PDB file of C-alpha atoms and ligand atoms in Angstrom:
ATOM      1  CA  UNK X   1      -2.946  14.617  10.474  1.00  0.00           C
ATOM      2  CA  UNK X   2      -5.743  16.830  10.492  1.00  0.00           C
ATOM      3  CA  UNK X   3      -6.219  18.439   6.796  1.00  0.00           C
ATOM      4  CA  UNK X   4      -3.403  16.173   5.323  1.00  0.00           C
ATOM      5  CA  UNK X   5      -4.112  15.227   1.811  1.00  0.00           C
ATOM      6  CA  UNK X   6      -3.265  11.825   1.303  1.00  0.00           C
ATOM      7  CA  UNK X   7      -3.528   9.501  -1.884  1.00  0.00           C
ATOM      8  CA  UNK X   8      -4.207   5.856  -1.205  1.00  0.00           C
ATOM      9  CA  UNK X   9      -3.977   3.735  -4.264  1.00  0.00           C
ATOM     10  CA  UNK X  10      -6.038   0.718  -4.150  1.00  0.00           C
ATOM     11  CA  UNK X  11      -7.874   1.932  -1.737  1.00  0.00           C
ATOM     12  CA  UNK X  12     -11.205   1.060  -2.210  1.00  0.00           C
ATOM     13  CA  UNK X  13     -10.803  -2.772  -0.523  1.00  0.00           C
ATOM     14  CA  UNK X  14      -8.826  -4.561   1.727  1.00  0.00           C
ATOM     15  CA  UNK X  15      -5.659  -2.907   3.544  1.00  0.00           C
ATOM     16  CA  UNK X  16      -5.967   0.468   1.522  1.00  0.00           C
ATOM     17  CA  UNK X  17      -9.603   0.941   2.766  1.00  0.00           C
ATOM     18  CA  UNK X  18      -8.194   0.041   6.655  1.00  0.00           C
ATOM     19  CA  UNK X  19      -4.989   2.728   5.913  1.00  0.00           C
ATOM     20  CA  UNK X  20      -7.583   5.126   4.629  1.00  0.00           C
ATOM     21  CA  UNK X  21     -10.461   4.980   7.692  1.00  0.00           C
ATOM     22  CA  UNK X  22      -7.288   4.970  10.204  1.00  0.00           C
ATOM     23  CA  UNK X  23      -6.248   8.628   8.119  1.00  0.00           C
ATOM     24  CA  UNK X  24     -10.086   9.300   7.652  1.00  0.00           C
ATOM     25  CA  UNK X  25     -10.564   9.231  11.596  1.00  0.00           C
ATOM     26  CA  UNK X  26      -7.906  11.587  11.768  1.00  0.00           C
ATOM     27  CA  UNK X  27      -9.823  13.960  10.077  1.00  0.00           C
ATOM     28  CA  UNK X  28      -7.661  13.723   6.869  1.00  0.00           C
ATOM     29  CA  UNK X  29      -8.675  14.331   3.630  1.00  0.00           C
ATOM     30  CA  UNK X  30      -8.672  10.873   2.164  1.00  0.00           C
ATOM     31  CA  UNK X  31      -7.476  10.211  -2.239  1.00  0.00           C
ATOM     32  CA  UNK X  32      -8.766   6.857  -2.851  1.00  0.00           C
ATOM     33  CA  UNK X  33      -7.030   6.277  -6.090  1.00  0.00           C
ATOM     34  CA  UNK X  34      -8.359   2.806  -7.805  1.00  0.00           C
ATOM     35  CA  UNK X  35      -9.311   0.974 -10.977  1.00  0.00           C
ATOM     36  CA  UNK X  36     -12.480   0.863 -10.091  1.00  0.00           C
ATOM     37  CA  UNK X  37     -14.010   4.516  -9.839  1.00  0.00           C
ATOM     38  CA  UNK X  38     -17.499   3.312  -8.807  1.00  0.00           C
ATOM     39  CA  UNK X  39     -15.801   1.495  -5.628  1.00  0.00           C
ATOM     40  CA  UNK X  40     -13.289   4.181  -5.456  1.00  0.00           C
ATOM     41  CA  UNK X  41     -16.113   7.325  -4.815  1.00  0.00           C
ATOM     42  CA  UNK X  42     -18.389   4.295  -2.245  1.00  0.00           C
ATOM     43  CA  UNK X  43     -14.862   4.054  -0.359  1.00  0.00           C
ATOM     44  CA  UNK X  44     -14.178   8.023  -0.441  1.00  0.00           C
ATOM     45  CA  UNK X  45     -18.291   8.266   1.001  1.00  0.00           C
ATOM     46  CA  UNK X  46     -17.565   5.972   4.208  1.00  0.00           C
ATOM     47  CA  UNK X  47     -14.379   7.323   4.395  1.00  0.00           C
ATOM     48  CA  UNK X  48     -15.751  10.934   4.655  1.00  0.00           C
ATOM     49  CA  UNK X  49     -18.537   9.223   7.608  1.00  0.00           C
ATOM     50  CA  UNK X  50     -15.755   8.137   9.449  1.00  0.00           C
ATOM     51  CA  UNK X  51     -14.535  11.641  10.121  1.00  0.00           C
ATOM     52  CA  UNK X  52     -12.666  12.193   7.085  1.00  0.00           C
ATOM     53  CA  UNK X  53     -12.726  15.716   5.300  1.00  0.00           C
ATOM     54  CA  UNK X  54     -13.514  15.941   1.909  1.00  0.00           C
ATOM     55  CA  UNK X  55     -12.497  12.290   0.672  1.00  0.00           C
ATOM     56  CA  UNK X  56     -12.965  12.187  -3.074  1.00  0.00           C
ATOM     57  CA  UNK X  57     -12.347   8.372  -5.121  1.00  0.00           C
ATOM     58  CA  UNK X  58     -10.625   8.590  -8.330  1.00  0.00           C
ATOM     59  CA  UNK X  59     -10.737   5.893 -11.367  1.00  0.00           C
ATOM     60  CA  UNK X  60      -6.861   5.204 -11.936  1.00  0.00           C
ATOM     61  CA  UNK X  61      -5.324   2.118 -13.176  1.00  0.00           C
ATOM     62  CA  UNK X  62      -1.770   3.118 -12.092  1.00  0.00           C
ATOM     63  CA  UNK X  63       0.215   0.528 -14.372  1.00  0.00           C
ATOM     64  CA  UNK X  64      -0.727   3.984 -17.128  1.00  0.00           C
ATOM     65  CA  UNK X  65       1.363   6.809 -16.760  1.00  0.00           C
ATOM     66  CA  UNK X  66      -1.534   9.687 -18.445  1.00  0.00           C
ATOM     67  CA  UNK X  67      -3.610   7.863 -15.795  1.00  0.00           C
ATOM     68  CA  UNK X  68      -1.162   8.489 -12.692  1.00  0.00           C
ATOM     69  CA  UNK X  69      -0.513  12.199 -14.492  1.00  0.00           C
ATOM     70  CA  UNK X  70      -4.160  12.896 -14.271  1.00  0.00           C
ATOM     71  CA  UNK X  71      -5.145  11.848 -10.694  1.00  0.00           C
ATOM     72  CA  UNK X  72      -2.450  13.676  -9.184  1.00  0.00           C
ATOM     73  CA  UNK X  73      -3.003  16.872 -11.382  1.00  0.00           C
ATOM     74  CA  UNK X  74      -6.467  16.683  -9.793  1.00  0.00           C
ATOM     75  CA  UNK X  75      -5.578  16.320  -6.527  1.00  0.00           C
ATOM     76  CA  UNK X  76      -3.453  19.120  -6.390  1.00  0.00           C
ATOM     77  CA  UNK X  77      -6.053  21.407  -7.935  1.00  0.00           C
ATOM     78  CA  UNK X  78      -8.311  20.420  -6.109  1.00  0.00           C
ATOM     79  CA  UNK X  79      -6.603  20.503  -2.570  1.00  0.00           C
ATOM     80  CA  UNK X  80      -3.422  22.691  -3.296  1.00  0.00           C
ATOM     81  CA  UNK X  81      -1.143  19.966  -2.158  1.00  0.00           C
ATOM     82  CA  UNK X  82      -0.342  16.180  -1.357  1.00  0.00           C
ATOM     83  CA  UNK X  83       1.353  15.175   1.855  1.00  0.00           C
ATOM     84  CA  UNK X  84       1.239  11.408   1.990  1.00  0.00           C
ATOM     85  CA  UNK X  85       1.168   8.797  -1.058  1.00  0.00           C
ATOM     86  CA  UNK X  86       0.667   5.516  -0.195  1.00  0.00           C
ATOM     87  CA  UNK X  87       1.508   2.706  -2.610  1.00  0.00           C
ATOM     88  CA  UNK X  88      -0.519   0.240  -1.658  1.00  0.00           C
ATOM     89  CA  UNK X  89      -2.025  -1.366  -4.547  1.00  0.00           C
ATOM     90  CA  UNK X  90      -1.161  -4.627  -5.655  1.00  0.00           C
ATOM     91  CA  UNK X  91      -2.229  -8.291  -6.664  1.00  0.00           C
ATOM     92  CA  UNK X  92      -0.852 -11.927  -6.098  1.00  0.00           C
ATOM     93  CA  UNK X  93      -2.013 -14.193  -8.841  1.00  0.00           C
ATOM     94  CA  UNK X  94      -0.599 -17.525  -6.810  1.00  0.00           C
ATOM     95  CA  UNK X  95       0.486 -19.834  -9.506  1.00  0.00           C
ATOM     96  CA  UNK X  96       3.265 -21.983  -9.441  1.00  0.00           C
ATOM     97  CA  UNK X  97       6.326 -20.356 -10.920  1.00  0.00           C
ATOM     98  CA  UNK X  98       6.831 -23.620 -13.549  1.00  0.00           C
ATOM     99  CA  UNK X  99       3.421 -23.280 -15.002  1.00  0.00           C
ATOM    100  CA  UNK X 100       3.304 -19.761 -15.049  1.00  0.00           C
ATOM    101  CA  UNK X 101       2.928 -17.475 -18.614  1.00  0.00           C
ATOM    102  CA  UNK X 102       5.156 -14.724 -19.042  1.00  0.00           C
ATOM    103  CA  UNK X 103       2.299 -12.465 -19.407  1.00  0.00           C
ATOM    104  CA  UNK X 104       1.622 -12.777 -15.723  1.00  0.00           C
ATOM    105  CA  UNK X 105       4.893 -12.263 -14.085  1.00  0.00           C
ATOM    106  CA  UNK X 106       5.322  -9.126 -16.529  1.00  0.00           C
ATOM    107  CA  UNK X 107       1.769  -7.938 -15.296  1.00  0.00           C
ATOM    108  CA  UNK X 108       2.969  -9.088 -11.436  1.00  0.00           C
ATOM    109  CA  UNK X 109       5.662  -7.015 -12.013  1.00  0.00           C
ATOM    110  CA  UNK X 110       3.945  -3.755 -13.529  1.00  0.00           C
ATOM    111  CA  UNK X 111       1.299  -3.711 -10.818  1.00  0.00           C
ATOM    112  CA  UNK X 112       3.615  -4.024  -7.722  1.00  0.00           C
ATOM    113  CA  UNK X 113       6.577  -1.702  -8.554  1.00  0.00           C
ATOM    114  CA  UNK X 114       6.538  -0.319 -11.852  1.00  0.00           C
ATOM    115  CA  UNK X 115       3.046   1.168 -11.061  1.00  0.00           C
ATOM    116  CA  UNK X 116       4.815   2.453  -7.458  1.00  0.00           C
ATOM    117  CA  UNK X 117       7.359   4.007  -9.629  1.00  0.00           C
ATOM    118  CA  UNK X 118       4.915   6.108 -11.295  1.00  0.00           C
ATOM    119  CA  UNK X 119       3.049   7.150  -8.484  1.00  0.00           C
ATOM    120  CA  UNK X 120       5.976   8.239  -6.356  1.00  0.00           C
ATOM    121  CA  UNK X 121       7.370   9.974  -9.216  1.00  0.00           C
ATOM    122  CA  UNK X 122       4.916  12.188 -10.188  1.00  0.00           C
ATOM    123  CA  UNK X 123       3.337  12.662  -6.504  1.00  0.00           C
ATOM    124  CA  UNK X 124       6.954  13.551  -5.304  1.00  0.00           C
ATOM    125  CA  UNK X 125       7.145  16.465  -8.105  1.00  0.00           C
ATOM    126  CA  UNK X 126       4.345  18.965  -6.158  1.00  0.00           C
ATOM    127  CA  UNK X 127       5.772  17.702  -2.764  1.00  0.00           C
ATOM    128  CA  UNK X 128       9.025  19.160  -3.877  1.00  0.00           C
ATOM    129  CA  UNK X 129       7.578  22.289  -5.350  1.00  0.00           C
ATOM    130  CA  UNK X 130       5.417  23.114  -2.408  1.00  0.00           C
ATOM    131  CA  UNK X 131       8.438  22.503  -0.323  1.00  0.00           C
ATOM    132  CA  UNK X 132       6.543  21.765   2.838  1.00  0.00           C
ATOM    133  CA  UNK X 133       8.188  17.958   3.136  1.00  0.00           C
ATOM    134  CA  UNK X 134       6.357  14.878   2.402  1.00  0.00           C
ATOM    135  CA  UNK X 135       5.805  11.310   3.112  1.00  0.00           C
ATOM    136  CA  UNK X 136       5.975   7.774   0.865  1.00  0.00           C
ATOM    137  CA  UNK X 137       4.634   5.076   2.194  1.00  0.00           C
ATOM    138  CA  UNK X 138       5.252   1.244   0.229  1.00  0.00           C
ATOM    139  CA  UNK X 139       3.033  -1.408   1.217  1.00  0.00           C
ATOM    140  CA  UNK X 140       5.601  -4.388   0.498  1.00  0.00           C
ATOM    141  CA  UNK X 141       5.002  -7.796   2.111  1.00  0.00           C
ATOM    142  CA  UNK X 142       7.204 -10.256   4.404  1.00  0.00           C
ATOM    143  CA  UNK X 143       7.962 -11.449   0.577  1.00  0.00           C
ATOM    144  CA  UNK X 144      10.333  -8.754   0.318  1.00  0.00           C
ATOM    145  CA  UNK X 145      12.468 -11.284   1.742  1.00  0.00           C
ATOM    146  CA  UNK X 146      10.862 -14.964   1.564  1.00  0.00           C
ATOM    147  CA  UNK X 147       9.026 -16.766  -0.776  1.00  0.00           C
ATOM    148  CA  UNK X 148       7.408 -19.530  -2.373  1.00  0.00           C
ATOM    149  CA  UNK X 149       7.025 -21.375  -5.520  1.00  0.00           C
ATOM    150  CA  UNK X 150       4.048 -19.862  -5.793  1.00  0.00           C
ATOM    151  CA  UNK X 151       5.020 -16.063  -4.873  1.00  0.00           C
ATOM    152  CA  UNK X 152       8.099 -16.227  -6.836  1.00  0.00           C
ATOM    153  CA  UNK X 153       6.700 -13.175  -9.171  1.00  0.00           C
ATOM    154  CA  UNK X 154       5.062 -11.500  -5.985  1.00  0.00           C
ATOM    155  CA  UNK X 155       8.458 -11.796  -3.918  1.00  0.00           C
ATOM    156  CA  UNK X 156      10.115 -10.473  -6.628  1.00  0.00           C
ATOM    157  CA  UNK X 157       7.992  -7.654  -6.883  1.00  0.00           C
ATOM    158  CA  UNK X 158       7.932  -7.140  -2.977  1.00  0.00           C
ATOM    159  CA  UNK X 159      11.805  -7.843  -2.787  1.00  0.00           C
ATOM    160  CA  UNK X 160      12.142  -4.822  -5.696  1.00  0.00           C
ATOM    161  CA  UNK X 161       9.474  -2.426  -4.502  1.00  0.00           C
ATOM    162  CA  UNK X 162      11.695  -2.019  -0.663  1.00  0.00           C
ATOM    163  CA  UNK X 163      15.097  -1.505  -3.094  1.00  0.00           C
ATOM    164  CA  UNK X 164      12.628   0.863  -5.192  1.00  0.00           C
ATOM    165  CA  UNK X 165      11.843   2.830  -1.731  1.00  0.00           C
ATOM    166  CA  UNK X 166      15.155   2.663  -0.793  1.00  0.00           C
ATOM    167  CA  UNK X 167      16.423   4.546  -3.444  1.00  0.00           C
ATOM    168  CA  UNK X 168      13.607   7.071  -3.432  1.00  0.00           C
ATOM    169  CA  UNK X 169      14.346   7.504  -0.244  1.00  0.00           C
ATOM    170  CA  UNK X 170      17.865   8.717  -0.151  1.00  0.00           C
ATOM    171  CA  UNK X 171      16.649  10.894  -3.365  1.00  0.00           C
ATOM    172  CA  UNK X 172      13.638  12.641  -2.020  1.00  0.00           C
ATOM    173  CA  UNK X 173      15.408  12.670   2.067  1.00  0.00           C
ATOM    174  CA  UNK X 174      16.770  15.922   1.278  1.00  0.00           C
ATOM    175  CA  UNK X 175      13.672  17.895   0.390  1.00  0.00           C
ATOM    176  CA  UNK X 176      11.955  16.465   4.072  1.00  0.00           C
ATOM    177  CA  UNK X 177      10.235  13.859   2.349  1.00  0.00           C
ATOM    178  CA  UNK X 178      10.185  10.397   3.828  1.00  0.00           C
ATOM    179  CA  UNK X 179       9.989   6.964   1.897  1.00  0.00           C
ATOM    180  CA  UNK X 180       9.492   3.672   3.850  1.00  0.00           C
ATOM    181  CA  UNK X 181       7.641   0.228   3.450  1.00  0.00           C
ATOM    182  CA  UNK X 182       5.079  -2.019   5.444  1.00  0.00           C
ATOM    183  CA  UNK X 183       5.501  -4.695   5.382  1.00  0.00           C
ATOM    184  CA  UNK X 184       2.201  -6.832   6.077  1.00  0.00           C
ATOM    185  CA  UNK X 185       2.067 -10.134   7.217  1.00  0.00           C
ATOM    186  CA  UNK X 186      -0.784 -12.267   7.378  1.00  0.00           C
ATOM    187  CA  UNK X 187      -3.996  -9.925   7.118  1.00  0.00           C
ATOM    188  CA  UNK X 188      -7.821 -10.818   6.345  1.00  0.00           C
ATOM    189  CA  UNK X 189      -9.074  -9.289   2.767  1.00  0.00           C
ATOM    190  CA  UNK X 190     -10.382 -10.335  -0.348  1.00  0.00           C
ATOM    191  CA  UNK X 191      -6.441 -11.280  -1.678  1.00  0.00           C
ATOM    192  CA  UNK X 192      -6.545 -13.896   1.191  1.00  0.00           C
ATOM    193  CA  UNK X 193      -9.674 -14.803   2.271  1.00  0.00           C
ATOM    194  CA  UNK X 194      -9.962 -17.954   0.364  1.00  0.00           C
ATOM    195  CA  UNK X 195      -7.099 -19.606   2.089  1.00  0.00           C
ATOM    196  CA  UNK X 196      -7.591 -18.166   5.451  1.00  0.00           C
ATOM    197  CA  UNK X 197     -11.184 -19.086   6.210  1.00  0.00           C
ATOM    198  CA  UNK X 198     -10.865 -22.353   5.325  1.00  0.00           C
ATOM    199  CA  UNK X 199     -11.035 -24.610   8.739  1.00  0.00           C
ATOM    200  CA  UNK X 200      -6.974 -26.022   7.984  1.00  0.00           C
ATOM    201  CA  UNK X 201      -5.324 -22.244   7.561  1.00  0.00           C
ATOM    202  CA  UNK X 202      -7.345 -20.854   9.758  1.00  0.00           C
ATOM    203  CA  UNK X 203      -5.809 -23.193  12.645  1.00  0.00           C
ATOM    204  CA  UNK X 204      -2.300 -22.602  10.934  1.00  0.00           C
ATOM    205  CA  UNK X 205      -2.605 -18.963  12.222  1.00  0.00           C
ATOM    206  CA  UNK X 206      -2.833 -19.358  15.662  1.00  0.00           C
ATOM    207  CA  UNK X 207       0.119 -21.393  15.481  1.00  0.00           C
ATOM    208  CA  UNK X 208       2.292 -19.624  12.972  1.00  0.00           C
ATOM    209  CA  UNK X 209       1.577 -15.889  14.504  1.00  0.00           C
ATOM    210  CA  UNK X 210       2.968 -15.327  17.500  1.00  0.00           C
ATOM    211  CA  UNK X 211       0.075 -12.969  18.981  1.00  0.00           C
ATOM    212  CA  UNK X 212      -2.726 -15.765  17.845  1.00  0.00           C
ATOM    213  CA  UNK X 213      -4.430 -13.670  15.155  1.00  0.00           C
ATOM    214  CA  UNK X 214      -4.654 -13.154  11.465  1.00  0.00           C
ATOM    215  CA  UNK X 215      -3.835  -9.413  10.851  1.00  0.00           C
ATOM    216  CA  UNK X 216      -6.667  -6.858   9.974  1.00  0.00           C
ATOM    217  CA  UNK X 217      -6.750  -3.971   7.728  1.00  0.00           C
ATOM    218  CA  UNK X 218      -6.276  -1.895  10.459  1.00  0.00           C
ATOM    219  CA  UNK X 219      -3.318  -2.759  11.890  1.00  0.00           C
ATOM    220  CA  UNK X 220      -1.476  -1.800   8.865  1.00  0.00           C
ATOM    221  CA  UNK X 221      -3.714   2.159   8.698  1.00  0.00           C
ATOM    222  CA  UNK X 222      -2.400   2.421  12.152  1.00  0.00           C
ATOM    223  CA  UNK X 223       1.629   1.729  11.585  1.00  0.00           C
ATOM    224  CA  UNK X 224       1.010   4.088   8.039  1.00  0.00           C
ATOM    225  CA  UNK X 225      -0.601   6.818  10.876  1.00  0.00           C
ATOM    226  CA  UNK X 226       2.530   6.439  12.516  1.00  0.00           C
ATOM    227  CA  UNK X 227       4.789   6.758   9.522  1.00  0.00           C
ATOM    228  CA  UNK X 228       3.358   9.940   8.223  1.00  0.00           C
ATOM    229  CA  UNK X 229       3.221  11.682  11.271  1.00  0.00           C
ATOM    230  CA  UNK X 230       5.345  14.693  12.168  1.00  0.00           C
ATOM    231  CA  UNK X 231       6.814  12.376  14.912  1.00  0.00           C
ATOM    232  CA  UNK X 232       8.324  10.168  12.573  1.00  0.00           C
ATOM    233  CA  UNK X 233       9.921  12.946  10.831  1.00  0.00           C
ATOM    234  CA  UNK X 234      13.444  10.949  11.085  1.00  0.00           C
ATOM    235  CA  UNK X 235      12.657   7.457   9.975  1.00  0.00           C
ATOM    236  CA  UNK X 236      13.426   7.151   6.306  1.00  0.00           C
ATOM    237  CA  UNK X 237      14.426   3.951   4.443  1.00  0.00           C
ATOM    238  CA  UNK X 238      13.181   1.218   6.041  1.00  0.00           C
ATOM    239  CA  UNK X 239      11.176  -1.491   6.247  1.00  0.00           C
ATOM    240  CA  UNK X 240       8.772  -2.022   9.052  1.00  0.00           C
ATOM    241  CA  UNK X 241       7.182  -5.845   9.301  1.00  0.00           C
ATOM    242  CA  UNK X 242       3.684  -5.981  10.678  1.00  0.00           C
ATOM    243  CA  UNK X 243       3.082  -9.106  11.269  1.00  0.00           C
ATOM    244  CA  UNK X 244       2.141 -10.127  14.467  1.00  0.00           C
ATOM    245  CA  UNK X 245       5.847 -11.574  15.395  1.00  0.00           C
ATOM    246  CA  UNK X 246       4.798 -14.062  12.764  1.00  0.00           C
ATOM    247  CA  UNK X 247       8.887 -13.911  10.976  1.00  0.00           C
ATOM    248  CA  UNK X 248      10.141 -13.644  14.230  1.00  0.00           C
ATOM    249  CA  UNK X 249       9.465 -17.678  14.573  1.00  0.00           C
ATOM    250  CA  UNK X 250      12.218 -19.788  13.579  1.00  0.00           C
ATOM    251  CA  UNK X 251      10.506 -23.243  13.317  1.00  0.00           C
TER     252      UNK X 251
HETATM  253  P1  LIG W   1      -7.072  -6.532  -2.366  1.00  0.00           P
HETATM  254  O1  LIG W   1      -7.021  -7.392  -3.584  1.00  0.00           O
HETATM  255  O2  LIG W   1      -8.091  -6.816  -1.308  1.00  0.00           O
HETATM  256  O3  LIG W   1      -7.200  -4.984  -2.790  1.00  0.00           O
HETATM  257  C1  LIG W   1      -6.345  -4.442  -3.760  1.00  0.00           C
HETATM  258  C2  LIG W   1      -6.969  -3.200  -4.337  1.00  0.00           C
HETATM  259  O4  LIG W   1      -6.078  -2.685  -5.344  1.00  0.00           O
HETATM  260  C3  LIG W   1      -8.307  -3.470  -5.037  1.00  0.00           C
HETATM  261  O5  LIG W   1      -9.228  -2.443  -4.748  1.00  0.00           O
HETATM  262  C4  LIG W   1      -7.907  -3.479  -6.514  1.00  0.00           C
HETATM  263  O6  LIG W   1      -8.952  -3.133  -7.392  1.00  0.00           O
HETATM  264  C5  LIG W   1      -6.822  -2.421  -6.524  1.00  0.00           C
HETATM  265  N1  LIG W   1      -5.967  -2.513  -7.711  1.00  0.00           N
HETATM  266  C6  LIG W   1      -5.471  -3.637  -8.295  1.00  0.00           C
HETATM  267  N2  LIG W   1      -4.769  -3.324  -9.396  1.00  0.00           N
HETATM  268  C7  LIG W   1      -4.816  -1.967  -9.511  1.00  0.00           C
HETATM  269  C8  LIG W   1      -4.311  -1.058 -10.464  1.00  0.00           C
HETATM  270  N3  LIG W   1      -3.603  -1.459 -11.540  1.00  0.00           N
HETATM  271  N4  LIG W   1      -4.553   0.263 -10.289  1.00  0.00           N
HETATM  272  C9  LIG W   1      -5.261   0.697  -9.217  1.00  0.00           C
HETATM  273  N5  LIG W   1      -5.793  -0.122  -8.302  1.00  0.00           N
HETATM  274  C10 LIG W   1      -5.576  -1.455  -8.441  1.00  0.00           C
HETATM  275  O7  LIG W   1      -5.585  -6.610  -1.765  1.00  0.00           O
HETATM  276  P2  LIG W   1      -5.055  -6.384  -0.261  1.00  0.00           P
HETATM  277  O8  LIG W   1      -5.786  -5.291   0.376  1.00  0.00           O
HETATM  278  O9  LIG W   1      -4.969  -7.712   0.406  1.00  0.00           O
HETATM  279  O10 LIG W   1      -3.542  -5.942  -0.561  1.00  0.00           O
HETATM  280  C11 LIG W   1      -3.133  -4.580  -0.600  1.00  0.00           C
HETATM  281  C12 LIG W   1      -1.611  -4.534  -0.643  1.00  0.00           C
HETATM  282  O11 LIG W   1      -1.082  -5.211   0.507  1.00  0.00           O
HETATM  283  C13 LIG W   1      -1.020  -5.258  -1.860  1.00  0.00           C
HETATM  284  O12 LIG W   1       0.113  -4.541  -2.326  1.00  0.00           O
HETATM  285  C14 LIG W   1      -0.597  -6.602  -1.300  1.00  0.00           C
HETATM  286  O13 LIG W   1       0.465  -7.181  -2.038  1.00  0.00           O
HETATM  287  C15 LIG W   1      -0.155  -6.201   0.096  1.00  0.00           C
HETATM  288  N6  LIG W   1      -0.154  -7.295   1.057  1.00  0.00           N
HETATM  289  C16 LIG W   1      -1.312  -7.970   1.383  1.00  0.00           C
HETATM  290  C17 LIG W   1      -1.282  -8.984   2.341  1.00  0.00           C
HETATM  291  C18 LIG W   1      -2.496  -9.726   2.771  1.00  0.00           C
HETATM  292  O14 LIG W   1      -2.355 -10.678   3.569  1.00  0.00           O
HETATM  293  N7  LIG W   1      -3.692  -9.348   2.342  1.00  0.00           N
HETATM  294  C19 LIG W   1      -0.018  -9.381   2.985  1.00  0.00           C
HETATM  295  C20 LIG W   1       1.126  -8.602   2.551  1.00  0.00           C
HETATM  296  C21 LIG W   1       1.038  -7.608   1.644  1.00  0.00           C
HETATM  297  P3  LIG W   1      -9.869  -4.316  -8.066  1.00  0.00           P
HETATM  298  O15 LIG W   1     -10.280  -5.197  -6.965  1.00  0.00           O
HETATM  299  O16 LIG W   1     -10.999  -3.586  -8.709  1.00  0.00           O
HETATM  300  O17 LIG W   1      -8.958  -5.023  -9.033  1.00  0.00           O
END
């Protein structure tokens, strides 16, 4: 992992911050790629103190193609390559599906897997030139396969960003460059904090999750560690839930 270049977007909070300091404190050289640049270069400047190697933060809004275009023609000049992309960025707005405007489902949508679209695109382009292989890693959800009536534009986001993996993965397989998802269940950030720290939810977790716990950044950085290792070299396509057993319960 040492060296890697690897582009986190949204990485400036939450689970991309935890994916990047797991990378970061394996002396990798760290992309956060998020709306907000301020954030962005603060994340890429702890990053850096937790042993990464030249972490840089980079103002994208990846719903805009020129944006995408421009962040990853920086990276590679600046670095000569790209070895992992992580599509991580995303947003729930949590309103139920009957009182929802259009305008939010189409932005739902744009944010979760058009945007991931984009980004694995044009990142896969220079993997493919440079030849050297290449990992793809989708930050999906256990809503890539339940929901609720007030996830019904997240879950269908989550449900098409694994098909949207899926497919990249049996196009980009052939140049050594892996695609795969996880896929996060409960975990403690800003998206969820509201709920979860309230006394009620807060209880719910212990009995919900198997291992007692709400989820931390963390645990996701270390399965995307995993994934983009050279020992995972033959997983490709799937969908791995972190979760803490917590779909594994049937009532
Ligand atoms: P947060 O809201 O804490 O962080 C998301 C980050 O993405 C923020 O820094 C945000 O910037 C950035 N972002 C939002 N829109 C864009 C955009 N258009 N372009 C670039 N950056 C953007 O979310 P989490 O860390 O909780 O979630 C990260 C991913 O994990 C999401 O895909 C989410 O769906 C998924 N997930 C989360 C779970 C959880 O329990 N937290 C469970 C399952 C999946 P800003 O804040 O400035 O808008």
């Amino acid at each position: 992992m040492e060296n890697q270049v690897v582009i986190i977007t949204g990485g400036a909070r939450g689970i991309g911050f935890g994916i990047g300091t797991c990378f970061a404190r394996k002396g990798a050289a760290v992309v956060i790629a998020d709306v907000n640049a301020e954030a962005a270069q603060e994340a890429a400047a702890r990053l850096d103190a937790e042993g990464g190697v030249r972490c840089i933060g980079i103002g994208c809004d990846i719903t805009n193609r020129g944006h995408v275009e421009s962040m990853v023609n920086e990276v590679v000049a600046r670095y000569g390559r790209i070895d992992v992309l992580v599509n991580n960025a995303g947003i729930c707005p949590f309103i139920d599906v009957m009182e929802m405007a259009p305008d939010v489902f189409v932005r739902t949508i744009e944010v979760n897997l058009t945007a991931a679209f984009h980004c694995t695109q044009v990142a896969a382009r220079p993997m493919i030139e440079r030849g050297q292989g290449g990992r793809v890693i989708f930050i999906t959800s256990l809503a890539e396969n339940v929901t609720g009536p007030a996830q019904v534009d997240y879950g269908a986001s989550k449900g098409g960003l694994r098909m949207l993996m899926t497919g990249f993965a049996t196009r980009l397989g052939p140049h050594g460059i892996t695609c795969n998802a996880i896929a996060p269940g409960m975990i403690l950030t800003d998206m969820t904090r509201w709920h979860w720290e309230q006394p009620g939810p807060a209880e719910e977790i212990k009995r919900r999750v198997p291992v007692g716990r709400i989820g931390t950044p963390e645990d996701i950085g270390h399965a995307a560690v995993f994934l983009a290792s050279k020992e995972a070299a033959y997983i490709n396509g799937v969908s791995l839930r972190v979760d803490g057993g917590h779909q594994a319960v049937c009532v």
